[in-house]
CSV table of C-alpha atoms in Angstrom, one decimal:
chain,number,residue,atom,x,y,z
A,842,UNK,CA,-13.9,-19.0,21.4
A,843,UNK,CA,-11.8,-16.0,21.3
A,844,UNK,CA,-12.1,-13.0,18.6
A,845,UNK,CA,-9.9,-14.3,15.9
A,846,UNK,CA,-7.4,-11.7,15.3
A,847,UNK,CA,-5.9,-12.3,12.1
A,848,UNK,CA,-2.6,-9.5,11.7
A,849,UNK,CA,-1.8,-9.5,8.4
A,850,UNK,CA,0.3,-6.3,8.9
A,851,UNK,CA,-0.3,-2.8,6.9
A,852,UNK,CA,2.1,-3.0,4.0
A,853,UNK,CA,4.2,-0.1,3.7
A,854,UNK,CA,3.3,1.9,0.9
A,855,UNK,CA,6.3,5.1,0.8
A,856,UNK,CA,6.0,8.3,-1.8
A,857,UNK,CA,7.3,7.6,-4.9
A,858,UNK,CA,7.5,10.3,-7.9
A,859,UNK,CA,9.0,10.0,-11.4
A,860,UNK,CA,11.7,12.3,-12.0
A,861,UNK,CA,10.7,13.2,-15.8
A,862,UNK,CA,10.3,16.3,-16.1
A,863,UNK,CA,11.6,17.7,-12.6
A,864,UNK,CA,10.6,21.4,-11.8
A,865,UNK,CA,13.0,23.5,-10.8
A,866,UNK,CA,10.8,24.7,-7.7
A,867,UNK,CA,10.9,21.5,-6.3
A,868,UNK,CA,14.0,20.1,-7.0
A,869,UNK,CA,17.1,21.6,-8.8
A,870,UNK,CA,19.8,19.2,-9.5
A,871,UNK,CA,23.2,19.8,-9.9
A,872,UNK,CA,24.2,16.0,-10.9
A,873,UNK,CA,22.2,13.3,-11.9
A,874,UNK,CA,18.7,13.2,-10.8
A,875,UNK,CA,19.4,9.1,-9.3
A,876,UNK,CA,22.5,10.9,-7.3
A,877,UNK,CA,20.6,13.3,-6.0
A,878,UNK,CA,17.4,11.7,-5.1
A,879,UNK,CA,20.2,9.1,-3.2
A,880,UNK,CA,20.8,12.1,-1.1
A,881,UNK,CA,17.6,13.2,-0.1
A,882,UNK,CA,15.9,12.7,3.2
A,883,UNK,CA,12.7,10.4,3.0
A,884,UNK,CA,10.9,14.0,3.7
A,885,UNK,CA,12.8,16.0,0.8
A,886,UNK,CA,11.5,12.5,-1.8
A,887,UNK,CA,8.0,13.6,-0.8
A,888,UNK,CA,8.5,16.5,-3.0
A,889,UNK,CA,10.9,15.3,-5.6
A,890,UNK,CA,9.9,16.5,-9.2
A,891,UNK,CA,6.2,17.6,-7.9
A,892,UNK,CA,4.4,19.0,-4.9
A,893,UNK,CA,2.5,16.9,-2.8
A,894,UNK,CA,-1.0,16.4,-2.4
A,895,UNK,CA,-3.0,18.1,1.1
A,896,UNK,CA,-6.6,18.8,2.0
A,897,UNK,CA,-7.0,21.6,3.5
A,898,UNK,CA,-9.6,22.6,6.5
A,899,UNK,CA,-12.5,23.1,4.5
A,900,UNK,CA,-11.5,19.5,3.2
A,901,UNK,CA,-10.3,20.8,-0.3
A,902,UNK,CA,-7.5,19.4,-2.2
A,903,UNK,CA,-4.5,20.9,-3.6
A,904,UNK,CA,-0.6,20.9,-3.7
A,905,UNK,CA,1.8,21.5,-1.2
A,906,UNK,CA,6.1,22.3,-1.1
A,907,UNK,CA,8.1,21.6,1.6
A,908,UNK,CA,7.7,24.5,3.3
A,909,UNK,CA,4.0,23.8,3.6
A,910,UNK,CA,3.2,26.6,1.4
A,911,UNK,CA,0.2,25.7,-1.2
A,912,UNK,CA,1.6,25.7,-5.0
A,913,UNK,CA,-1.5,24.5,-6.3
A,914,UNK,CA,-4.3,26.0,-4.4
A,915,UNK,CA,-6.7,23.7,-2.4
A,916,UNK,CA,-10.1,23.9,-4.9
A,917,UNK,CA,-10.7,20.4,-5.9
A,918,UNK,CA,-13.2,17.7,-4.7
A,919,UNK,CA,-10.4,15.4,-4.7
A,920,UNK,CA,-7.2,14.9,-5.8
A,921,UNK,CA,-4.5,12.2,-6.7
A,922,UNK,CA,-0.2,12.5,-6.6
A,923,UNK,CA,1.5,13.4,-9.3
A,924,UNK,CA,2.8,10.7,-11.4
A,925,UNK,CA,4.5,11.2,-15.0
A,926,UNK,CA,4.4,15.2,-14.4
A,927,UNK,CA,0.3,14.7,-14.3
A,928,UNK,CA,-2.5,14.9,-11.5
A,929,UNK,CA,-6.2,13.8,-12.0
A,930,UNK,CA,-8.2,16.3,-9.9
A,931,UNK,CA,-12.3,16.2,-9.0
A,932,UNK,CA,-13.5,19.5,-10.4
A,933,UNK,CA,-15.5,21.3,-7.4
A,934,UNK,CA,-18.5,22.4,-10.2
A,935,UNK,CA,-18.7,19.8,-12.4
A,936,UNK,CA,-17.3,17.3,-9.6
A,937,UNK,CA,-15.9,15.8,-12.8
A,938,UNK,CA,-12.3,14.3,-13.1
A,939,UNK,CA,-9.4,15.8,-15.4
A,940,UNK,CA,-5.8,16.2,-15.0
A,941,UNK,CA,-3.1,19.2,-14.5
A,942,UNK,CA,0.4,19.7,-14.7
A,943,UNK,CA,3.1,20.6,-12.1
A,944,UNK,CA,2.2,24.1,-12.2
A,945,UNK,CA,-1.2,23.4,-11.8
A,946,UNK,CA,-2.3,23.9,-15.5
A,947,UNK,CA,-5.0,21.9,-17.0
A,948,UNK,CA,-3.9,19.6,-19.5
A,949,UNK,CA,-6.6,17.3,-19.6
A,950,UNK,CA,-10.3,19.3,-19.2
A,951,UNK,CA,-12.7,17.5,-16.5
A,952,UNK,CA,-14.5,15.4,-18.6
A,953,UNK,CA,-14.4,11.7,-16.5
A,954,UNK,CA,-16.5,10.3,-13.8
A,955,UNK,CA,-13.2,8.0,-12.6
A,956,UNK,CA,-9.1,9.0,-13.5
A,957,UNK,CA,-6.3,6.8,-12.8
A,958,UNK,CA,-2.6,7.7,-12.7
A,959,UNK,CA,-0.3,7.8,-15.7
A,960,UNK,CA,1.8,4.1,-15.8
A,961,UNK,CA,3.8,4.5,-19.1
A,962,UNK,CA,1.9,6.9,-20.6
A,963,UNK,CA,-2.0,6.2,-20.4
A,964,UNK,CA,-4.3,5.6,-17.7
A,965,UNK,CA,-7.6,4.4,-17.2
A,966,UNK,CA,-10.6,6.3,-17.3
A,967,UNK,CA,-14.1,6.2,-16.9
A,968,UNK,CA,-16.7,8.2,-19.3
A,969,UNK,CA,-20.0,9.8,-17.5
A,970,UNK,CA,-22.0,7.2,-19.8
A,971,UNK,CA,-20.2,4.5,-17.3
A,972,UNK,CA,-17.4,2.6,-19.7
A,973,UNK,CA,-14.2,2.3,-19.0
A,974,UNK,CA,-11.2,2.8,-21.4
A,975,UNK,CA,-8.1,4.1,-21.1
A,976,UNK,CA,-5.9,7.5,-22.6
A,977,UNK,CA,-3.0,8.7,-23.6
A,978,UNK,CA,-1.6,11.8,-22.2
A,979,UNK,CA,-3.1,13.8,-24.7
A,980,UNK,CA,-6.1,12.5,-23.7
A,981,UNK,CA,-7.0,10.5,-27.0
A,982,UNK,CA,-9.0,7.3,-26.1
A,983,UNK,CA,-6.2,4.3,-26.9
A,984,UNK,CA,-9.0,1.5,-25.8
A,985,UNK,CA,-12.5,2.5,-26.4
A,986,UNK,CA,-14.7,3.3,-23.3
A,987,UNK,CA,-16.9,0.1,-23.8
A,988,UNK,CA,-15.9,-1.9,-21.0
A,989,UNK,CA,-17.0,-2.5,-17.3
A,990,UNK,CA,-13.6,-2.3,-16.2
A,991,UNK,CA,-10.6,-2.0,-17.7
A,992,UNK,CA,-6.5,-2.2,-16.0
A,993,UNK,CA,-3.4,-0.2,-16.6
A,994,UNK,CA,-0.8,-1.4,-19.4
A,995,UNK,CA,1.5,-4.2,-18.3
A,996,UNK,CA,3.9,-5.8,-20.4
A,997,UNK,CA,2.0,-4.9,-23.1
A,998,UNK,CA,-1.6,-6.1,-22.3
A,999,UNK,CA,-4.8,-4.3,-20.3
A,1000,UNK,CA,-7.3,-6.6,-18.5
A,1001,UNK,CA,-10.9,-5.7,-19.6
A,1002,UNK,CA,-14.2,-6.8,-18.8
A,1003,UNK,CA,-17.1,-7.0,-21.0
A,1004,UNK,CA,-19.8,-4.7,-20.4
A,1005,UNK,CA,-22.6,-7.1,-20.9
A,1006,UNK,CA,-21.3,-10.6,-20.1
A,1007,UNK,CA,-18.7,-9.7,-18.0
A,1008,UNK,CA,-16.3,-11.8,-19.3
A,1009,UNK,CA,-12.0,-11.1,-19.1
A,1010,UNK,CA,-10.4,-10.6,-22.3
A,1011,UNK,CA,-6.3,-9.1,-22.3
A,1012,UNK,CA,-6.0,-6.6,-24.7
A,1013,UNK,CA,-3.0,-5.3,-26.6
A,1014,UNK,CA,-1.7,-2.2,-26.8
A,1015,UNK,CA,-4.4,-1.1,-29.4
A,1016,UNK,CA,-6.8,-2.3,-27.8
A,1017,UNK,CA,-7.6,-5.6,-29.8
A,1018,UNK,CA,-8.5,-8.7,-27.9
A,1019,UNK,CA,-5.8,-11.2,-27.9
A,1020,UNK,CA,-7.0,-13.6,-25.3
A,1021,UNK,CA,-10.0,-14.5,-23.7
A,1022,UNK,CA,-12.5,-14.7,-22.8
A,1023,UNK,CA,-12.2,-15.9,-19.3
A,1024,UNK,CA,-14.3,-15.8,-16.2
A,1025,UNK,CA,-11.4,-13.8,-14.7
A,1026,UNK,CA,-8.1,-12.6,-15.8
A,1027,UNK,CA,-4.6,-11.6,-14.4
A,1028,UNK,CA,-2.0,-9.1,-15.8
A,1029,UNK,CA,1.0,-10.4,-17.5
A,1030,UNK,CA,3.8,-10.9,-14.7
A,1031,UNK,CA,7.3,-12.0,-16.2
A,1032,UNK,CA,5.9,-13.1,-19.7
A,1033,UNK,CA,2.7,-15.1,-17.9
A,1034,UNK,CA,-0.7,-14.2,-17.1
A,1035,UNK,CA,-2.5,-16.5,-14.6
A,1036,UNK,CA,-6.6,-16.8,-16.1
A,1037,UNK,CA,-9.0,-19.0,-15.1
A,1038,UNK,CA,-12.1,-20.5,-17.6
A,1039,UNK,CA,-14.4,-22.0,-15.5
A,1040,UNK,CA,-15.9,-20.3,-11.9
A,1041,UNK,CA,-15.9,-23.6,-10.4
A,1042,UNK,CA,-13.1,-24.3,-7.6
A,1043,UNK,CA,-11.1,-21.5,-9.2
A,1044,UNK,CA,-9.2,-23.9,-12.1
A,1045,UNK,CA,-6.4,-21.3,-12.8
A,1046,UNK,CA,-3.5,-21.5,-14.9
A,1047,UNK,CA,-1.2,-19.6,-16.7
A,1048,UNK,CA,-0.9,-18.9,-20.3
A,1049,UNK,CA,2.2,-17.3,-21.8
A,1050,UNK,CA,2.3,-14.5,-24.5
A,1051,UNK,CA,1.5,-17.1,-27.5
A,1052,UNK,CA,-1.1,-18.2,-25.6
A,1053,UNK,CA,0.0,-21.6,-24.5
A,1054,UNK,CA,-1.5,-23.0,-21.5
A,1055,UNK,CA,0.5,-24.2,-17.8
A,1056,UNK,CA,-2.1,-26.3,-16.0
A,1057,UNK,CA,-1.2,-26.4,-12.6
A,1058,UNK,CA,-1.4,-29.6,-10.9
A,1059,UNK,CA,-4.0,-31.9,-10.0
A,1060,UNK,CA,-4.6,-31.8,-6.7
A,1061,UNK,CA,-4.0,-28.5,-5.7
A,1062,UNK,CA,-6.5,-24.8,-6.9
A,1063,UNK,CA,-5.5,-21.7,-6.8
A,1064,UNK,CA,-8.2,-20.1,-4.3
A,1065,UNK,CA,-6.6,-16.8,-4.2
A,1066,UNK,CA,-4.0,-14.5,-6.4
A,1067,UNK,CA,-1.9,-12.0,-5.1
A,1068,UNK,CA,-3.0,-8.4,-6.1
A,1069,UNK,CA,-1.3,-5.7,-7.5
A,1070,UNK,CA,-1.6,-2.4,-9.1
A,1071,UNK,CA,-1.6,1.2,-8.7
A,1072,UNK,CA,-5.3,3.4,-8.4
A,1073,UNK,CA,-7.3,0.8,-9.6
A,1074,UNK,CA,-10.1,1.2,-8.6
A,1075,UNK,CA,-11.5,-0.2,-11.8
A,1076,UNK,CA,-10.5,-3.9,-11.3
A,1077,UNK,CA,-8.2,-5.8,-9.3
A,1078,UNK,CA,-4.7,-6.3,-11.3
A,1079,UNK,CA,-3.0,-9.8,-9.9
A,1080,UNK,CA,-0.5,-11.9,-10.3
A,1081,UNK,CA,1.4,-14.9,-8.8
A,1082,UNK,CA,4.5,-14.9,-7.6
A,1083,UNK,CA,6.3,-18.2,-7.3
A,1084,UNK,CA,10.1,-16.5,-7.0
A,1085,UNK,CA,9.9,-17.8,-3.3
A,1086,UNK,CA,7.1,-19.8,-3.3
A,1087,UNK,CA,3.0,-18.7,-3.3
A,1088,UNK,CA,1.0,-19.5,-0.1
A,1089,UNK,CA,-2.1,-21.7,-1.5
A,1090,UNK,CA,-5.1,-23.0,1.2
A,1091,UNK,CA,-5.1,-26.6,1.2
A,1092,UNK,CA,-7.0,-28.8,3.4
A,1093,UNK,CA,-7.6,-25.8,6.0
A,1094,UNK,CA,-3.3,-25.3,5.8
A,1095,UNK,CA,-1.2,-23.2,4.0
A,1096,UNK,CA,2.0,-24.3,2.1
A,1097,UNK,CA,3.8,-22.7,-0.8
A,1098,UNK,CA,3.6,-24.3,-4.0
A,1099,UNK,CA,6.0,-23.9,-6.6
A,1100,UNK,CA,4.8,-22.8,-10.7
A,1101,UNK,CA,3.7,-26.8,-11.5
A,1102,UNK,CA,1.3,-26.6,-8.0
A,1103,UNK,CA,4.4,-28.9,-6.3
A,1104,UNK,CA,4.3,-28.0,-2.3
A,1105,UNK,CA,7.8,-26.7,-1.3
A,1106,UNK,CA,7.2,-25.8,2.5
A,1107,UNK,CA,5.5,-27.6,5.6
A,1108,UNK,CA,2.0,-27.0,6.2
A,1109,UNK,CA,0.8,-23.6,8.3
A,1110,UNK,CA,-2.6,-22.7,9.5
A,1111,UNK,CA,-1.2,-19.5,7.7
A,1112,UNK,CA,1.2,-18.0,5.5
A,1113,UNK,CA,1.6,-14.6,4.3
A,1114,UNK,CA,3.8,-13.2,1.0
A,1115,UNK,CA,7.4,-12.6,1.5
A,1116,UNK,CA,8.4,-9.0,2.4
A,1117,UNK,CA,11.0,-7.7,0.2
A,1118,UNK,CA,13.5,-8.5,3.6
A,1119,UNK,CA,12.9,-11.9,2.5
A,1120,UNK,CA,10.9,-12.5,5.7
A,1121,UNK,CA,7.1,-14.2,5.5
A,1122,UNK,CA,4.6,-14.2,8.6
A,1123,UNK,CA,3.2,-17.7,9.0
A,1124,UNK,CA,0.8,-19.4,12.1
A,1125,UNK,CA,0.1,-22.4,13.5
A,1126,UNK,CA,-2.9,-24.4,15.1
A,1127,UNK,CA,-2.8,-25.1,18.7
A,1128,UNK,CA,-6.6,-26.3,19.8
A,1129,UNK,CA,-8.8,-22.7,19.0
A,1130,UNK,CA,-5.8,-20.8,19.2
A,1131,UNK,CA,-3.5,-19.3,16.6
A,1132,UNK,CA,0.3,-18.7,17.5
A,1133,UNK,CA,2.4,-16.6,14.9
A,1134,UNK,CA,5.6,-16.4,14.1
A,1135,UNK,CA,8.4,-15.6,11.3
A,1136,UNK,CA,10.1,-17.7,8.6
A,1137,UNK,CA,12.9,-17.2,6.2
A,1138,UNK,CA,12.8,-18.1,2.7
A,1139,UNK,CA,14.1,-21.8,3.9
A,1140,UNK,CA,10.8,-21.9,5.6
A,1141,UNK,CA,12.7,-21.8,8.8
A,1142,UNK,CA,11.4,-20.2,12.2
A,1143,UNK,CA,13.7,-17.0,12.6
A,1144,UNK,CA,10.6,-15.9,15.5
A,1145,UNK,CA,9.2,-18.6,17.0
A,1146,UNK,CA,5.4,-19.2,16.4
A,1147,UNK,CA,4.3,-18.0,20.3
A,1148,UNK,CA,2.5,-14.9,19.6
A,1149,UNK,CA,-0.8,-14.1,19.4
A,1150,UNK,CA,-0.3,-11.4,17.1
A,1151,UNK,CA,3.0,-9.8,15.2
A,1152,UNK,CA,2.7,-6.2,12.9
A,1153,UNK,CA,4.9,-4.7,10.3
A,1154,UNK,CA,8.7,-6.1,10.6
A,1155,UNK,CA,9.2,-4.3,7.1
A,1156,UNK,CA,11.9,-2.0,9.0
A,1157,UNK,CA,13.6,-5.5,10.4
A,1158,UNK,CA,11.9,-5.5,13.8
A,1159,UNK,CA,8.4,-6.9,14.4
A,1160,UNK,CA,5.7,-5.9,17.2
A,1161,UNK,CA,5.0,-9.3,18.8
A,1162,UNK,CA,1.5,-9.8,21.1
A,1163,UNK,CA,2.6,-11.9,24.2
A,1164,UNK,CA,-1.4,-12.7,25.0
A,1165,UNK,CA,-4.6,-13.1,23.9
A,1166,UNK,CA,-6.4,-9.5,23.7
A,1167,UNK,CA,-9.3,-9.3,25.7
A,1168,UNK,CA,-12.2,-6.5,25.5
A,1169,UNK,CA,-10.9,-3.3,28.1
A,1170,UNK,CA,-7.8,-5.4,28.7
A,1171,UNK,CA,-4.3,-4.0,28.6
A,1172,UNK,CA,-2.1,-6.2,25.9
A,1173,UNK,CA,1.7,-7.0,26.7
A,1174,UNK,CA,3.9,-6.0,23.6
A,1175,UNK,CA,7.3,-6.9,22.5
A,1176,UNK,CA,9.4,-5.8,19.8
A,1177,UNK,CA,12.0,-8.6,17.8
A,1178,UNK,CA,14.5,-8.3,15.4
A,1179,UNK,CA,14.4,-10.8,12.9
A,1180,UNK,CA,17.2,-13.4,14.5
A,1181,UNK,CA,14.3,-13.7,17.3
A,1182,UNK,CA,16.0,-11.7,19.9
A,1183,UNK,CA,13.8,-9.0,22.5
A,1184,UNK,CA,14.9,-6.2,21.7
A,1185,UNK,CA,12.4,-4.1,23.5
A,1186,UNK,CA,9.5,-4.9,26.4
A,1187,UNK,CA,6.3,-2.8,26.7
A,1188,UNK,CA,6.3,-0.4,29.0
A,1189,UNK,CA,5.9,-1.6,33.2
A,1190,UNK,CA,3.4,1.3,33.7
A,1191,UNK,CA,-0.3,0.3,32.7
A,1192,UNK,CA,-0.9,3.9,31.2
A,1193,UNK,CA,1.5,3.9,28.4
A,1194,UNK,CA,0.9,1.3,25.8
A,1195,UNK,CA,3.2,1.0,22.8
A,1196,UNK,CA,1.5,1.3,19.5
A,1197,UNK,CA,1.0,-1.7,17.5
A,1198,UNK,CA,0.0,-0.6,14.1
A,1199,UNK,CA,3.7,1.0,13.3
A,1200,UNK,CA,6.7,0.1,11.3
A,1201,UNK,CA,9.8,0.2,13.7
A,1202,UNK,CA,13.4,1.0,12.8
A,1203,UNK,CA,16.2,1.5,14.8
A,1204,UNK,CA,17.6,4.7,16.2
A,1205,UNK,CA,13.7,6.0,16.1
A,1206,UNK,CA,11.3,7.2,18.7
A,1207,UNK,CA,8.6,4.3,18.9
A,1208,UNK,CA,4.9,5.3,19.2
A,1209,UNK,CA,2.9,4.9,22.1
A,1210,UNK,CA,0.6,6.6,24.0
A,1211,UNK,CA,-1.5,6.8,27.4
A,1212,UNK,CA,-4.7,6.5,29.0
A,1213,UNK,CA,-5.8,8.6,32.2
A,1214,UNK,CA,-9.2,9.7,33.0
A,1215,UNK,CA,-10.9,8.0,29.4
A,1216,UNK,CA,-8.6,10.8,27.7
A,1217,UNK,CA,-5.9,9.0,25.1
A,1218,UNK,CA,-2.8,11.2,24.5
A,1219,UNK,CA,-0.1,10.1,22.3
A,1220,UNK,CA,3.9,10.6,22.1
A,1221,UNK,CA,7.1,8.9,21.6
A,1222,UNK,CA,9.1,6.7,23.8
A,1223,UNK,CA,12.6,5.9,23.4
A,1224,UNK,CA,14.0,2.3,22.9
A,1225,UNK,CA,15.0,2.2,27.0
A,1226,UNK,CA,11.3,3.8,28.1
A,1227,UNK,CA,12.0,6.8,28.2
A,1228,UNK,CA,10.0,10.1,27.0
A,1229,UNK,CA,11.2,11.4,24.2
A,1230,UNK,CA,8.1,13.2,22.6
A,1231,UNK,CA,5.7,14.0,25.2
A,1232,UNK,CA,2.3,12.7,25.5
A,1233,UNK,CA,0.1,15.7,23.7
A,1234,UNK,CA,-0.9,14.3,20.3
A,1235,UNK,CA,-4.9,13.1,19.4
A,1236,UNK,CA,-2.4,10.7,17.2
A,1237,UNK,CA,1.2,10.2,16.5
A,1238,UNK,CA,2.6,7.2,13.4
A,1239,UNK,CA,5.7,5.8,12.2
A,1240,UNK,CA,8.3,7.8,11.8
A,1241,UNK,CA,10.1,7.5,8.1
A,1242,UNK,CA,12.8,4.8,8.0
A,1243,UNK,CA,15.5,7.4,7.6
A,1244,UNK,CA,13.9,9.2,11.0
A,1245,UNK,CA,13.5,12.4,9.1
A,1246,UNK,CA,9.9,12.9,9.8
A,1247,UNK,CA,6.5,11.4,11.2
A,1248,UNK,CA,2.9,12.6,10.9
A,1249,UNK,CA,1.1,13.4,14.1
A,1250,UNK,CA,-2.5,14.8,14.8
A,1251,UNK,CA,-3.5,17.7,17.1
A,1252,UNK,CA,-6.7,19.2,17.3
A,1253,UNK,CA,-8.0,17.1,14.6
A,1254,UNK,CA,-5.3,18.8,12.0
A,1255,UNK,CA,-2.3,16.8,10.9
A,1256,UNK,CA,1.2,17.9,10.6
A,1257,UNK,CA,4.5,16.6,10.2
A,1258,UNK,CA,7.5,16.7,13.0
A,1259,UNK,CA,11.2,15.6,13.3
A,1260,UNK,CA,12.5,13.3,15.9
A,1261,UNK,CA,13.1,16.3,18.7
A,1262,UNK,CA,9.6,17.2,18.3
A,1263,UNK,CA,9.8,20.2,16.0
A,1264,UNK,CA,6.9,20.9,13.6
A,1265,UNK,CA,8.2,20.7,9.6
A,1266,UNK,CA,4.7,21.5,8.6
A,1267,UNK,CA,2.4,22.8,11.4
A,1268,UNK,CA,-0.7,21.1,12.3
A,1269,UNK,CA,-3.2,22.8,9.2
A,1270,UNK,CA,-4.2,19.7,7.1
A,1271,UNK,CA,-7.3,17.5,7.0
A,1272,UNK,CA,-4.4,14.8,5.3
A,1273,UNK,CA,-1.8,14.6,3.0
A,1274,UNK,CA,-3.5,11.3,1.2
A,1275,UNK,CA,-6.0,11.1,-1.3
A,1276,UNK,CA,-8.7,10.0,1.3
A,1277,UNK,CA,-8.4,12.4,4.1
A,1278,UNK,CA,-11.3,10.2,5.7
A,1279,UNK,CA,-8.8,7.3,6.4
A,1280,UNK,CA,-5.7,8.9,7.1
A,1281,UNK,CA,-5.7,7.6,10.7
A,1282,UNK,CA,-5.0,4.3,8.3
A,1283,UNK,CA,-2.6,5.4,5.6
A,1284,UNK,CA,0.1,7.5,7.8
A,1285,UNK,CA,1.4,4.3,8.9
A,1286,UNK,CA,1.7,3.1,5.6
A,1287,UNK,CA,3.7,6.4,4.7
A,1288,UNK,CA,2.3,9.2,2.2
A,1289,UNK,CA,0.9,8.1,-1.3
């Protein structure tokens, strides 16, 4: 039986920073800050309002324009982006977390062995004593630090777990338990929270904000949620979405269930969430073999289910695998739109290979690299084969949808380039992420 190679696709996760309080040494506008972030270059958003996060050779963490020149010097264990006009740092001493401002002034001392990111005003926190509550930006505890875990504010409730029974409770805004407990709890999405009582086959439903209860039905268990959230590492945050339907397991298929647990689409061996394109990946059974494919939101095939594989068609095209991979075996690649037409073939030449893992958008170099003598060497290739970007890279990624930049690796360094190969930021960086250690994972998701 063949390795199964379930692609779920890396979900693009692009820079995104709150305009309150823009600084004037990142961005100046002349006109409304929405008008002028509309005119900025994917590369130019990357520093709207803040400086962007880099590690630097030594592996310390700091703050970067776009000119590459450090703002906030690299001197922190770690360090997270900018959101709400605050950063939580790792302090190098203490190795302690606390937050600074834009100009890199403290605001919050080092004082927490785990910092979120501002959402609305507070973010969760965890004390050296090992409870979890979360602050306000003054740094005043709004929930207590009594809790195993504890979520970010959303629609008014936190999701907290007991630190000795571990049981779910949703807290208010001052930090009073409303409902609970549960054996597990999901944030409010659209006035409902999805909690379950009981561990056994997962019996969820929902309960609104007066705490009625919407049983799913009968015969069909909600085995999985979808999960959301930003840095929380402190619990998973979930919800369900049902505005196109919610892939649910039963007997060994997929189908998507509306809010009363009523199937609305044929069975699949798999089904995936709907991209915001309004595309979903989906798979069928054929004896041991999966074959995947692309439906619309009518559960229609717009790519046929004949692939072994298909990655990222956030950009409107998907990488499709024409066979089964086999250990030291070259894999034949093709790239669709999303009306199911080739729009590219893989390269004729066994030593260069199109990269899979990348999010491809018209009008933009596509990835790939080559293999001669055991040495890997990657580059761009144009949309009719040919070299664009030659082949000198230890690894090249997506470039941004707008084609305004990509991140490439030389000499173990990472920098950025434009589409003619020019460096924007030269090749100094251990990453540009908050875990240099997986960049070689997050640059095709884009910069967090």
């Amino acid at each position: 039986m063949r390795k199964e190679r379930l692609t779920l696709g890396l979900f693009l996760c692009t820079a995104v920073f709150f305009l309150s309080g823009c600084d004037k040494r990142f961005l100046t506008p002349k006109f409304s800050k929405k008008a002028v972030e509309d005119s900025l270059t994917a590369y130019e958003k990357l520093f709207v309002g803040a400086p962007h996060l880099a590690y630097d050779k030594e592996g310390r963490g700091g703050y970067i324009n776009k000119e590459g020149e450090w703002v906030i010097e690299a001197q922190y264990l770690a360090v997270k982006p900018f959101r709400e006009g605050y950063a939580a740092v790792q302090d190098a001493d203490t190795e302690l977390w606390g937050y600074i401002d834009v100009h890199g002034k403290t605001v919050i001392k080092p004082q927490f062995m785990e910092a979120g990111s501002f959402i609305n005003g507070s973010t969760a926190v965890m004390e050296p004593e090992g409870g979890f509550g979360i602050i306000d930006k003054r740094g005043k505890f709004i929930v207590e630090p009594i809790y195993r875990a504890i979520s970010y504010f959303k629609e008014g409730f936190a999701r907290a777990e007991d630190m000795e029974t571990g049981e779910c409770w949703l807290l208010n805004e001052e930090g009073e338990k409303v409902f609970g407990p549960y054996k597990d709890a999901c944030l409010f999405h659209n006035g409902k929270a999805l909690v379950t009582e009981t561990e056994k086959n997962r019996d969820w439903f929902y309960i609104d904000k007066k705490g009625k209860k919407y049983p799913f039905n009968e015969e069909v268990q909600i085995v999985m949620v979808k999960r959301y959230g930003e840095d929380d590492f402190w619990t998973e945050n979930a919800y369900v979405d049902f505005s196109e339907g919610y892939p649910e397991l039963i007997n060994d298929n997929y189908v998507a269930v509306n809010e009363k647990g009523e199937a609305i689409s044929p069975e699949y061996t798999y089904l995936h969430f709907f991209e915001k394109n309004g595309y979903a990946m989906a798979a069928i059974q054929e004896g041991e073999d999966k074959f995947y494919g692309v439906v619309d939101k009518q559960y229609n095939w717009v790519i046929e289910p004949e692939y072994y594989a298909l990655y990222n068609f956030q950009y409107g095209y998907a990488i499709a695998e024409k066979k089964e991979w086999e250990e030291g075996g070259r894999v034949d690649y093709v790239v669709m739109d999303l009306k199911g037409n080739v729009v590219f073939t893989d390269w004729k030449e066994d030593e260069i290979i199109l990269y899979p893992a990348s999010f491809l958008s018209k009008g933009n170099p596509l990835p790939a690299y080559t293999v001669k003598n055991d040495a890997r060497k990657h580059g761009y290739i144009d949309w009719d084969h040919s070299i664009l970007i030659p082949f000198k890279y230890d690894a090249t990624y997506s470039f941004a949808e707008d084609g305004s930049y990509a991140v490439v690796e030389k000499n173990g360094l990472y920098g950025m380039i434009d589409k003619k190969g020019n460096w924007i930021l030269k090749p100094k960086f251990v990453g540009f992420i908050e875990k240099p250690e997986d960049s070689h994972w997050e640059y095709d998701m884009g910069l967090s």
